Short mmCIF file of C-alpha atoms in Angstrom, two decimals:
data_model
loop_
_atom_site.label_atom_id
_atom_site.label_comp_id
_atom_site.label_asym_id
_atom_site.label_seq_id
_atom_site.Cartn_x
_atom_site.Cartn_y
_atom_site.Cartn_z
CA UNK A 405 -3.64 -38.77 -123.39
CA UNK A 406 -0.57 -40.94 -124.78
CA UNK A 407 3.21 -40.44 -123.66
CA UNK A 408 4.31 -43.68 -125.08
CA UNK A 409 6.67 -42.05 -127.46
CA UNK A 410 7.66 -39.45 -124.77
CA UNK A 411 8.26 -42.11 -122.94
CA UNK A 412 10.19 -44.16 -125.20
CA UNK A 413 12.37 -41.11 -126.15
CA UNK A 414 13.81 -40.39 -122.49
CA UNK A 415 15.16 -44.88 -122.63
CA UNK A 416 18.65 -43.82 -122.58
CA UNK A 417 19.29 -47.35 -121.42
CA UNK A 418 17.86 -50.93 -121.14
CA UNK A 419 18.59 -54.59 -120.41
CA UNK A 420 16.38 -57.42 -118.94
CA UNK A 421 13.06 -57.65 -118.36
CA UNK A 422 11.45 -53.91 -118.90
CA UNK A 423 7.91 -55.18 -118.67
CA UNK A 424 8.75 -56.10 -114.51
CA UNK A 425 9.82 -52.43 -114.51
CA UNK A 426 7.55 -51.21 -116.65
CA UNK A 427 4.78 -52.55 -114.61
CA UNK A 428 4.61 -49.68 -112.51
CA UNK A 429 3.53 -47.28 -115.19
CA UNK A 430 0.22 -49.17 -115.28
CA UNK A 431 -0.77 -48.61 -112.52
CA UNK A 432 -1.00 -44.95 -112.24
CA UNK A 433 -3.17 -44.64 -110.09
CA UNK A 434 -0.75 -45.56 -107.36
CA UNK A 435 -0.04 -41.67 -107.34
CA UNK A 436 -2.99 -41.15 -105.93
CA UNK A 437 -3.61 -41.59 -102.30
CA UNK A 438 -4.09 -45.05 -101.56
CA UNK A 439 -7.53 -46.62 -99.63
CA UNK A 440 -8.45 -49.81 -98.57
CA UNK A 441 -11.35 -51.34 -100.64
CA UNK A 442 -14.56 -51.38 -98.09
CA UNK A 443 -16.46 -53.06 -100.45
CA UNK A 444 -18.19 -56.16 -98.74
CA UNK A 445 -16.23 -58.22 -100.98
CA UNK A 446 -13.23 -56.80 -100.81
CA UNK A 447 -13.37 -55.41 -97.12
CA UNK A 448 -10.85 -58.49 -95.48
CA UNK A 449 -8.64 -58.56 -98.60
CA UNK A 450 -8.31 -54.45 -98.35
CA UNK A 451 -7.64 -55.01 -94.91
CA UNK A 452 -5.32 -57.86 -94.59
CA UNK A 453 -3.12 -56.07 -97.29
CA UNK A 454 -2.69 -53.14 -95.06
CA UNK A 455 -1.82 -55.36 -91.93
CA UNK A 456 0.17 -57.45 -94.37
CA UNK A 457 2.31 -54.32 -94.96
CA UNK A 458 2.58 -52.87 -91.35
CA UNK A 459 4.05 -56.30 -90.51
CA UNK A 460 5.94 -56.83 -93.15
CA UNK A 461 7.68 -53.33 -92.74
CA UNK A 462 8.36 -53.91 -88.91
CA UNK A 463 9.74 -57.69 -90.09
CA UNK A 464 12.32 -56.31 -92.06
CA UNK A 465 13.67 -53.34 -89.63
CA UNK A 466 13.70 -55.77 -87.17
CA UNK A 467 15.48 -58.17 -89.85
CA UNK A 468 17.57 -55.77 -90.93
CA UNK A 469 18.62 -54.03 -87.32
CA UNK A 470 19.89 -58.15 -86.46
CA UNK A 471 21.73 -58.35 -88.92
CA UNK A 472 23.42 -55.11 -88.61
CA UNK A 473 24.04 -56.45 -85.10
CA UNK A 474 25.47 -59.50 -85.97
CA UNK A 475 27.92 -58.00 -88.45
CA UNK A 476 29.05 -56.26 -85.73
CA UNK A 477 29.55 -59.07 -83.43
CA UNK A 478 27.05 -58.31 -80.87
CA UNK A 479 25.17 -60.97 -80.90
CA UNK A 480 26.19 -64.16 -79.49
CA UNK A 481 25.15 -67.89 -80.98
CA UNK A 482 22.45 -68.42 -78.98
CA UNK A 483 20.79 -65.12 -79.87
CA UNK A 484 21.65 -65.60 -83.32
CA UNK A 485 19.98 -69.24 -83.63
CA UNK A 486 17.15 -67.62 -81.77
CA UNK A 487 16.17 -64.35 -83.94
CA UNK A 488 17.15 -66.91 -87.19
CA UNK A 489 14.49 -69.17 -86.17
CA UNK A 490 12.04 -66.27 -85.21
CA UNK A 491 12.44 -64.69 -88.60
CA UNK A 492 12.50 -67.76 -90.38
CA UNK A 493 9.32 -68.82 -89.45
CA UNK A 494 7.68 -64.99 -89.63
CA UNK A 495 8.71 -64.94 -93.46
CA UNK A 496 6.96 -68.27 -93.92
CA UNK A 497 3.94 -67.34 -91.83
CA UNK A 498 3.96 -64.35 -94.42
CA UNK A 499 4.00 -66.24 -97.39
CA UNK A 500 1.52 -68.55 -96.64
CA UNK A 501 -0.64 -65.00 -95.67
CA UNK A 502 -0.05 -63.42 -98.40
CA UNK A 503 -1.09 -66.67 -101.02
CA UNK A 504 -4.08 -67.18 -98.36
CA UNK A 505 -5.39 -63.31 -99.09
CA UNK A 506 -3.89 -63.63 -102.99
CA UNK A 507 -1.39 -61.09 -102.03
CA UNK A 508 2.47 -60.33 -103.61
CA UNK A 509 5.42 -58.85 -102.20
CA UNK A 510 4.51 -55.61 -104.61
CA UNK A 511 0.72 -55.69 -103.21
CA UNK A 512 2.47 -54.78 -99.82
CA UNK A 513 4.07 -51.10 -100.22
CA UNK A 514 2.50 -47.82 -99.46
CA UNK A 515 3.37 -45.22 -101.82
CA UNK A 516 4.21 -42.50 -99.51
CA UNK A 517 4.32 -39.66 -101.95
CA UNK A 518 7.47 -37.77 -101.76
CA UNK A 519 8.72 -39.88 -99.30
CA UNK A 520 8.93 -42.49 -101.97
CA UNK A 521 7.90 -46.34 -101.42
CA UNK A 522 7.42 -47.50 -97.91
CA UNK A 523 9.32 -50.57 -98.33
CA UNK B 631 -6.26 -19.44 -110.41
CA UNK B 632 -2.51 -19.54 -111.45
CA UNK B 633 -0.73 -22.95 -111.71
CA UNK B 634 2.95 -22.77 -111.17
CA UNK B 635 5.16 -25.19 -112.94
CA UNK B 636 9.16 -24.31 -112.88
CA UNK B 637 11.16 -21.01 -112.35
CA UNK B 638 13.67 -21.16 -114.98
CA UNK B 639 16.87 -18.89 -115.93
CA UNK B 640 17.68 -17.30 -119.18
CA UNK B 641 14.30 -18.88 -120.43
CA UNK B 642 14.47 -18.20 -124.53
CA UNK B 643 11.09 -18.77 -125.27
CA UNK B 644 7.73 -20.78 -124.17
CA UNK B 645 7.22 -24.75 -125.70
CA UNK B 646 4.56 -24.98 -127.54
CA UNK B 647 2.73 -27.11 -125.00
CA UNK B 648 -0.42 -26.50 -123.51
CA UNK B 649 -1.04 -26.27 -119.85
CA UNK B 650 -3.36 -27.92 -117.35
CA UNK B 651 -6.83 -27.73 -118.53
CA UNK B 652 -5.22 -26.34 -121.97
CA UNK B 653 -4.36 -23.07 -120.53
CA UNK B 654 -1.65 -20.99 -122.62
CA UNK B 655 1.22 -21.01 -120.46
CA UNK B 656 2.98 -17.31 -119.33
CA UNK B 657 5.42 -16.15 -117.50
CA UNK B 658 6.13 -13.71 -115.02
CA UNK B 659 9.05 -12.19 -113.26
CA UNK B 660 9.61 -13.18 -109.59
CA UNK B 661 12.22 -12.17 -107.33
CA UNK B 662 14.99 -11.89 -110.28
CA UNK B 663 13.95 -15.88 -111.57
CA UNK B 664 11.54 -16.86 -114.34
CA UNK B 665 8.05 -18.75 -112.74
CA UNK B 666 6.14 -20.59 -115.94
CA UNK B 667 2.57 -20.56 -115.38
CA UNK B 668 -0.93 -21.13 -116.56
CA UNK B 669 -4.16 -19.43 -116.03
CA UNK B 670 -6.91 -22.04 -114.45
CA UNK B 671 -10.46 -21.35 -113.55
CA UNK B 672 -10.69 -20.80 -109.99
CA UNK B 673 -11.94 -24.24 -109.00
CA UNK B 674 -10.83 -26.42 -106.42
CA UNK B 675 -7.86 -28.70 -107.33
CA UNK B 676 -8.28 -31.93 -109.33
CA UNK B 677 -5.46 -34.21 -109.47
CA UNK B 678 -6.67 -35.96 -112.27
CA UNK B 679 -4.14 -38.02 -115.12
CA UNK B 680 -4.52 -35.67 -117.56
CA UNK B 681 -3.36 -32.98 -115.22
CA UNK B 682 -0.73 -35.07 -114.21
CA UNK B 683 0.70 -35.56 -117.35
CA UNK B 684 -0.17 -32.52 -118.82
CA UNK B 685 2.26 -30.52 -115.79
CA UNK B 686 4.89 -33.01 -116.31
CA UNK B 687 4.91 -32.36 -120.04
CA UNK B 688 4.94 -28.67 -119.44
CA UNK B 689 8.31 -29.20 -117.37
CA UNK B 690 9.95 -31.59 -119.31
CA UNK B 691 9.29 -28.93 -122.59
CA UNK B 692 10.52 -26.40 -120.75
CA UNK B 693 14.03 -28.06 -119.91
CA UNK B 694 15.24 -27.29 -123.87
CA UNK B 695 14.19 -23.87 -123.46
CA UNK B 696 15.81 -22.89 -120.53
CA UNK B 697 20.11 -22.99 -119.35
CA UNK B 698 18.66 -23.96 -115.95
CA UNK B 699 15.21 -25.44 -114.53
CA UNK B 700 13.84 -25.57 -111.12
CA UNK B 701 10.16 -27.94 -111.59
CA UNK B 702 7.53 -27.10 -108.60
CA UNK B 703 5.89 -30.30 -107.98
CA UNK B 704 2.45 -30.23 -109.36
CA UNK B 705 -0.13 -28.62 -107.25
CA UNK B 706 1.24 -25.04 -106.42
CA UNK B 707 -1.36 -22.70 -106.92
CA UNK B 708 -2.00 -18.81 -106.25
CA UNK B 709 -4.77 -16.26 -106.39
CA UNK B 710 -2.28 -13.86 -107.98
CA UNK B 711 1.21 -12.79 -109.17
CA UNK B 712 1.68 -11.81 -105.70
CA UNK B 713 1.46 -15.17 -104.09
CA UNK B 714 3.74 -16.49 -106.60
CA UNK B 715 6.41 -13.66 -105.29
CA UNK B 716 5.32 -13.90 -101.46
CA UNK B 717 6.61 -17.66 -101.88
CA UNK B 718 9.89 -16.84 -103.90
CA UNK B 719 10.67 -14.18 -101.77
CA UNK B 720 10.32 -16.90 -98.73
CA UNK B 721 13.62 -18.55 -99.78
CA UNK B 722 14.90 -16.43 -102.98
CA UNK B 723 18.42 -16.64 -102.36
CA UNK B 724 17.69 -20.69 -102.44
CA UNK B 725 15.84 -20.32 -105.74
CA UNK B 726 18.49 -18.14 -107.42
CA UNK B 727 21.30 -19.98 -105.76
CA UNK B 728 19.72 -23.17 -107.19
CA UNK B 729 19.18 -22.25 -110.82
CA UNK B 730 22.53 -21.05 -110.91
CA UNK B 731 23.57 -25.02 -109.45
CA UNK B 732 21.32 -26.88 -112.00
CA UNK B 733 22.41 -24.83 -114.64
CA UNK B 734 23.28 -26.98 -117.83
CA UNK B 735 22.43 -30.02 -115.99
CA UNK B 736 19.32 -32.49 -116.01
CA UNK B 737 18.33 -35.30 -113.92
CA UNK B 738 19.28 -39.09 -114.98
CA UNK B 739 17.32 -41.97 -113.53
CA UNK B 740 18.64 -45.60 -113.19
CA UNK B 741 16.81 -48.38 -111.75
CA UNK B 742 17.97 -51.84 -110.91
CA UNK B 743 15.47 -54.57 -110.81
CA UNK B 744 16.91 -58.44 -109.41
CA UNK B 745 14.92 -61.01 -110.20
CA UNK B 746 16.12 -63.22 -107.82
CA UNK B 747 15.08 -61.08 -104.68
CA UNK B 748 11.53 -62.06 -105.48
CA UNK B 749 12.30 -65.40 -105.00
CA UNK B 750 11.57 -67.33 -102.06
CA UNK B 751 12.76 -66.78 -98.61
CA UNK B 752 15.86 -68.10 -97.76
CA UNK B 753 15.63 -72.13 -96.59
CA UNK B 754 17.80 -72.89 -94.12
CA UNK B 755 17.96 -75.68 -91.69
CA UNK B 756 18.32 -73.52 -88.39
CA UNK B 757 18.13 -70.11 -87.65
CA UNK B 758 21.86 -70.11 -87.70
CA UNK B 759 21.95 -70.70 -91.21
CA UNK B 760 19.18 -68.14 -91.89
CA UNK B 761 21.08 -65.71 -90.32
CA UNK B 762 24.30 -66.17 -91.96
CA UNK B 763 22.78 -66.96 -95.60
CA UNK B 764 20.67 -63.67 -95.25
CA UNK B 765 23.93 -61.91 -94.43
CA UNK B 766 25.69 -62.78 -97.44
CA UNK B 767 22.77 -62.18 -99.58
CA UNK B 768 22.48 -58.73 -98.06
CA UNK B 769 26.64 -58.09 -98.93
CA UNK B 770 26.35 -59.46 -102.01
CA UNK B 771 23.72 -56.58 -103.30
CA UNK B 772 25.55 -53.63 -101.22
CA UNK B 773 28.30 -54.87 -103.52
CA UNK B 774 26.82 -55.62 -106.57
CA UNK B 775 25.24 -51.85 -106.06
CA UNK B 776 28.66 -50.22 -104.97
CA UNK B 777 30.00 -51.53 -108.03
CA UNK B 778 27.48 -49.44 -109.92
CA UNK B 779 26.61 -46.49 -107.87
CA UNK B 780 30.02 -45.32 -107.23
CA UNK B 781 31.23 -44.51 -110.19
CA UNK B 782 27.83 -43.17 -111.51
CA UNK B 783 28.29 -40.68 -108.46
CA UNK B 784 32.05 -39.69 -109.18
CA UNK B 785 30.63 -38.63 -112.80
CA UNK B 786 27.76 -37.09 -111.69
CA UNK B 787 27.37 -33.35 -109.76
CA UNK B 788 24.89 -34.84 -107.28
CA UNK B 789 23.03 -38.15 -106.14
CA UNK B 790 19.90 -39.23 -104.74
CA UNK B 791 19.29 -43.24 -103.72
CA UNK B 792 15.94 -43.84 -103.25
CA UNK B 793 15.40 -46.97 -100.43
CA UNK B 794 15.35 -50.73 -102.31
CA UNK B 795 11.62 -51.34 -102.83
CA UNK B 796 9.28 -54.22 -103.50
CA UNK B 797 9.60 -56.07 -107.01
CA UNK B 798 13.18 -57.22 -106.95
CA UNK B 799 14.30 -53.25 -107.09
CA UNK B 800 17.75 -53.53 -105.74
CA UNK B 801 18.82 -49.81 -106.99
CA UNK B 802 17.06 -46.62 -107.21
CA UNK B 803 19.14 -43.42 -107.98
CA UNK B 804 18.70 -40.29 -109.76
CA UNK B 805 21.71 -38.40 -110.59
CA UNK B 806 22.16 -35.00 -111.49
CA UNK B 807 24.22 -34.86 -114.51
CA UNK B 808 26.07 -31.77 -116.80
CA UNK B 809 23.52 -32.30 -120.24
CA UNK B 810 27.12 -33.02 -122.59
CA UNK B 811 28.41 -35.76 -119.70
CA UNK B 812 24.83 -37.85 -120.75
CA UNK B 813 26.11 -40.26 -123.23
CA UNK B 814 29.58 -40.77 -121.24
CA UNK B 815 27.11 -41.75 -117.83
CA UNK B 816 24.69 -43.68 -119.87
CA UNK B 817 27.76 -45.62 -120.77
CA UNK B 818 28.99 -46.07 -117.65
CA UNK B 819 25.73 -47.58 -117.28
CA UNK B 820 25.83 -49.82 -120.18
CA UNK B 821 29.13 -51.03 -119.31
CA UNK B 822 27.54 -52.03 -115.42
CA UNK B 823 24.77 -54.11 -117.56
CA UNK B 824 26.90 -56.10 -119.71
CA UNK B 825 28.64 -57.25 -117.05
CA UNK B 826 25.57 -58.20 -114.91
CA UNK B 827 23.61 -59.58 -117.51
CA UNK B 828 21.25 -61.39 -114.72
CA UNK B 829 20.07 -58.11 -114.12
CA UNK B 830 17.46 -55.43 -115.40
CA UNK B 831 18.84 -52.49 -115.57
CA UNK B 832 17.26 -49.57 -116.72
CA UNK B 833 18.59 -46.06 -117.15
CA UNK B 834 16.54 -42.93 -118.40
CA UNK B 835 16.61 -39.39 -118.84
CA UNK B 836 17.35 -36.62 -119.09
CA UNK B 837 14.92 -35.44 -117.30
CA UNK B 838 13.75 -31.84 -115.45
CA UNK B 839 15.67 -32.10 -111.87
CA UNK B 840 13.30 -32.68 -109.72
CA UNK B 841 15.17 -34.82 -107.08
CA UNK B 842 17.44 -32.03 -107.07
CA UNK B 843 14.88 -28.97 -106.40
CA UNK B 844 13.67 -29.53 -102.93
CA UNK B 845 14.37 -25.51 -101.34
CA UNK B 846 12.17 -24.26 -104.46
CA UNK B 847 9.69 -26.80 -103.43
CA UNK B 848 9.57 -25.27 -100.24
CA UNK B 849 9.64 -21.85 -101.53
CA UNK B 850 6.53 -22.53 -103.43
#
C-alpha cells in the first residue's frame, strides 16, 4: 500500500537532511513490539543491544541528574572531577561496545508505544 | 466485529476511503458524538501495515469532513453498538467536552534533528572539563529549542514535547493549532530554520489530533 504522496502532501515544512529524519519511516516495523533476535547468530548481538540500551538509559539519568546538580551548585570540585571522569570513561567504554557489537546510538532505543522513545 | 476509528462532531458526510480489511465505513450515534466505524469479521486482531495505514487513512479523511475530530488509536474494537456506547458513556462529558476543544483545529508536528549530537562524546582532558563542556552543550540546545518552542506555543492552543531521542533529535513537539493559523505557524517555523541553517528542521501537518485526544482514548 503506498502513502508516499499522502505523505508528501502533509510537508508543510523542510530544511536539512530529510533522509536522517526520514529514516524512521523505513523502518516500520518499529511499531510493532520489539524482540531480541534468538537466532544462534544473532543471539549476543540481540542481546548486547538490549543491555546496551538499559545502560545507556541509566548513563544518561545519572548524566543528566549531575549535571542538574552541578548547575545548582551542589556539587563541590572534587565530586565534579570525580563523576566527569566516571562518565567520561562510561561513554567511551560505550562506544567502543557499541562498534564491538556493530551497534549505533539509534540501534539503542526502545520504542515504548505511547510512551514514545525510551531515550 | 466493529472497529472504531474517531468520534467526530457535525460530521457532513463519510470519505470515500475504505476501512480495515476494506470494510465500508458507518457511523453510529453515541452518547450525543459521532463514532466512525467499520464492520470486521470477528477474528482476532492483526496489527498488520496495511491495517495500520489503512486506520490512519480513515482518520486523516475524516478530518475534512468533520468541524471537530477525536481519532481512537487503532485497535478499539466491540462486539456491538453497545460496547461502543458502554465506553462513551464511561467518560462522555470528556468526549463531548473535547470535540467541542478541538473544534476547527488539527494537530501540527515539528521535529528538530542536530547533526552534531551524533557526534562523538565530548573529549576533555579531566572530568572537570567534561563536566563543564557537557553543561554548555546541554544550555546551548535548551536555548536553541526555547528559541523555537516558545513562540510556536504562544501561537498554538496546546503543546505536547515529546523527550529528545536518539538520532540527533533535539525537538519533538506537536502542537495543536486553529486550521486558518497553519500557514502563519508553519512560518514561524520557517523563519526558526533560516536562521539555524545547521539544522534539520522539519514541520508537518495538519494532521487528526491525536496528541491532543488522550480522555477519548480512555473512553474507548
Amino acid at each position: 500500500m503506498s502513502t508516499g504522496g499522502g505523505i508528501a502532501e502533509k510537508l508543510l515544512s523542510a530544511q536539512g537532511d530529510l533522509v536522517a529524519v526520514a529514516g524512521g519511516l523505513e523502518q516500520l516495523d518499529d511499531v510493532f513490539p520489539r524482540r531480541v533476535h534468538a537466532d544462534p547468530e544473532t543471539v549476543e548481538r540481540g542481546l548486547a543491544q538490549l543491555v546496551l540500551t538499559l545502560i545507556e538509559l541509566l548513563r544518561q539519568l545519572m548524566e543528566r541528574q549531575a549535571l542538574r546538580r552541578m548547575e545548582a551548585g551542589a556539587l563541590d570540585d572534587d565530586q565534579i572531577e570525580r563523576l566527569g571522569q566516571t562518565f567520561m570513561k562510561l561513554a567511551e567504554r560505550m562506544d567502543e561496545l557499541k562498534e564491538e557489537f556493530g551497534l549505533t546510538d539509534a540501534d539503542l532505543n526502545l520504542d515504548l508505544g505511547p510512551l514514545g522513545n525510551l531515550l | 466485529m466493529i472497529h472504531l476509528y474517531a468520534f467526530a462532531k457535525n460530521l457532513r458526510s463519510l470519505p470515500v476511503e475504505r476501512g480495515v480489511e476494506g470494510s465500508p465505513l458507518e457511523v453510529c450515534e453515541v452518547e450525543g458524538a459521532t463514532a466512525v466505524v467499520s464492520r470486521l469479521q470477528a477474528t482476532p486482531l492483526q496489527t498488520t501495515h496495511e491495517a495500520l495505514i489503512r486506520h490512519g487513512l480513515v482518520v486523516e479523511a475524516l478530518l475534512d469532513h468533520a468541524d471537530s475530530l477525536l481519532p481512537v488509536r487503532f485497535g478499539e474494537r466491540f462486539d456491538d453498538e453497545d460496547g461502543i456506547a458502554a465506553a462513551a458513556r464511561r467518560l462522555r462529558p470528556d468526549v463531548r467536552s473535547r470535540l467541542d476543544s478541538l473544534e476547527g483545529c488539527v494537530e501540527v508536528g515539528v521535529r528538530v534533528v542536530d547533526p552534531r549530537r551524533e557526534e562523538p562524546a565530548v573529549r576533555a582532558p579531566d572530568g572537570t572539563g567534561y563536566m563543564h563542556a557537557e553543561l554548555e552543550l546541554s544550555r546551548a540546545r535548551d536555548r536553541m529549542v526555547r528559541a523555537l518552542h516558545a513562540p510556536l506555543d504562544e501561537n498554538a492552543s496546546a503543546s505536547a514535547v515529546g523527550a529528545p531521542g536518539a538520532g540527533g533529535v533535539v525537538h519533538t513537539a506537536s502542537y495543536l493549532v486553529r486550521r486558518e493559523a497553519v500557514p502563519a505557524f508553519t512560518r514561524l517555523v520557517d523563519g526558526y530554520a533560516a536562521t539555524h541553517p545547521q539544522l534539520t528542521v522539519v514541520c508537518t501537518g495538519p494532521w487528526a489530533p491525536y496528541s491532543f485526544a488522550g480522555e477519548a482514548e480512555a473512553a474507548a
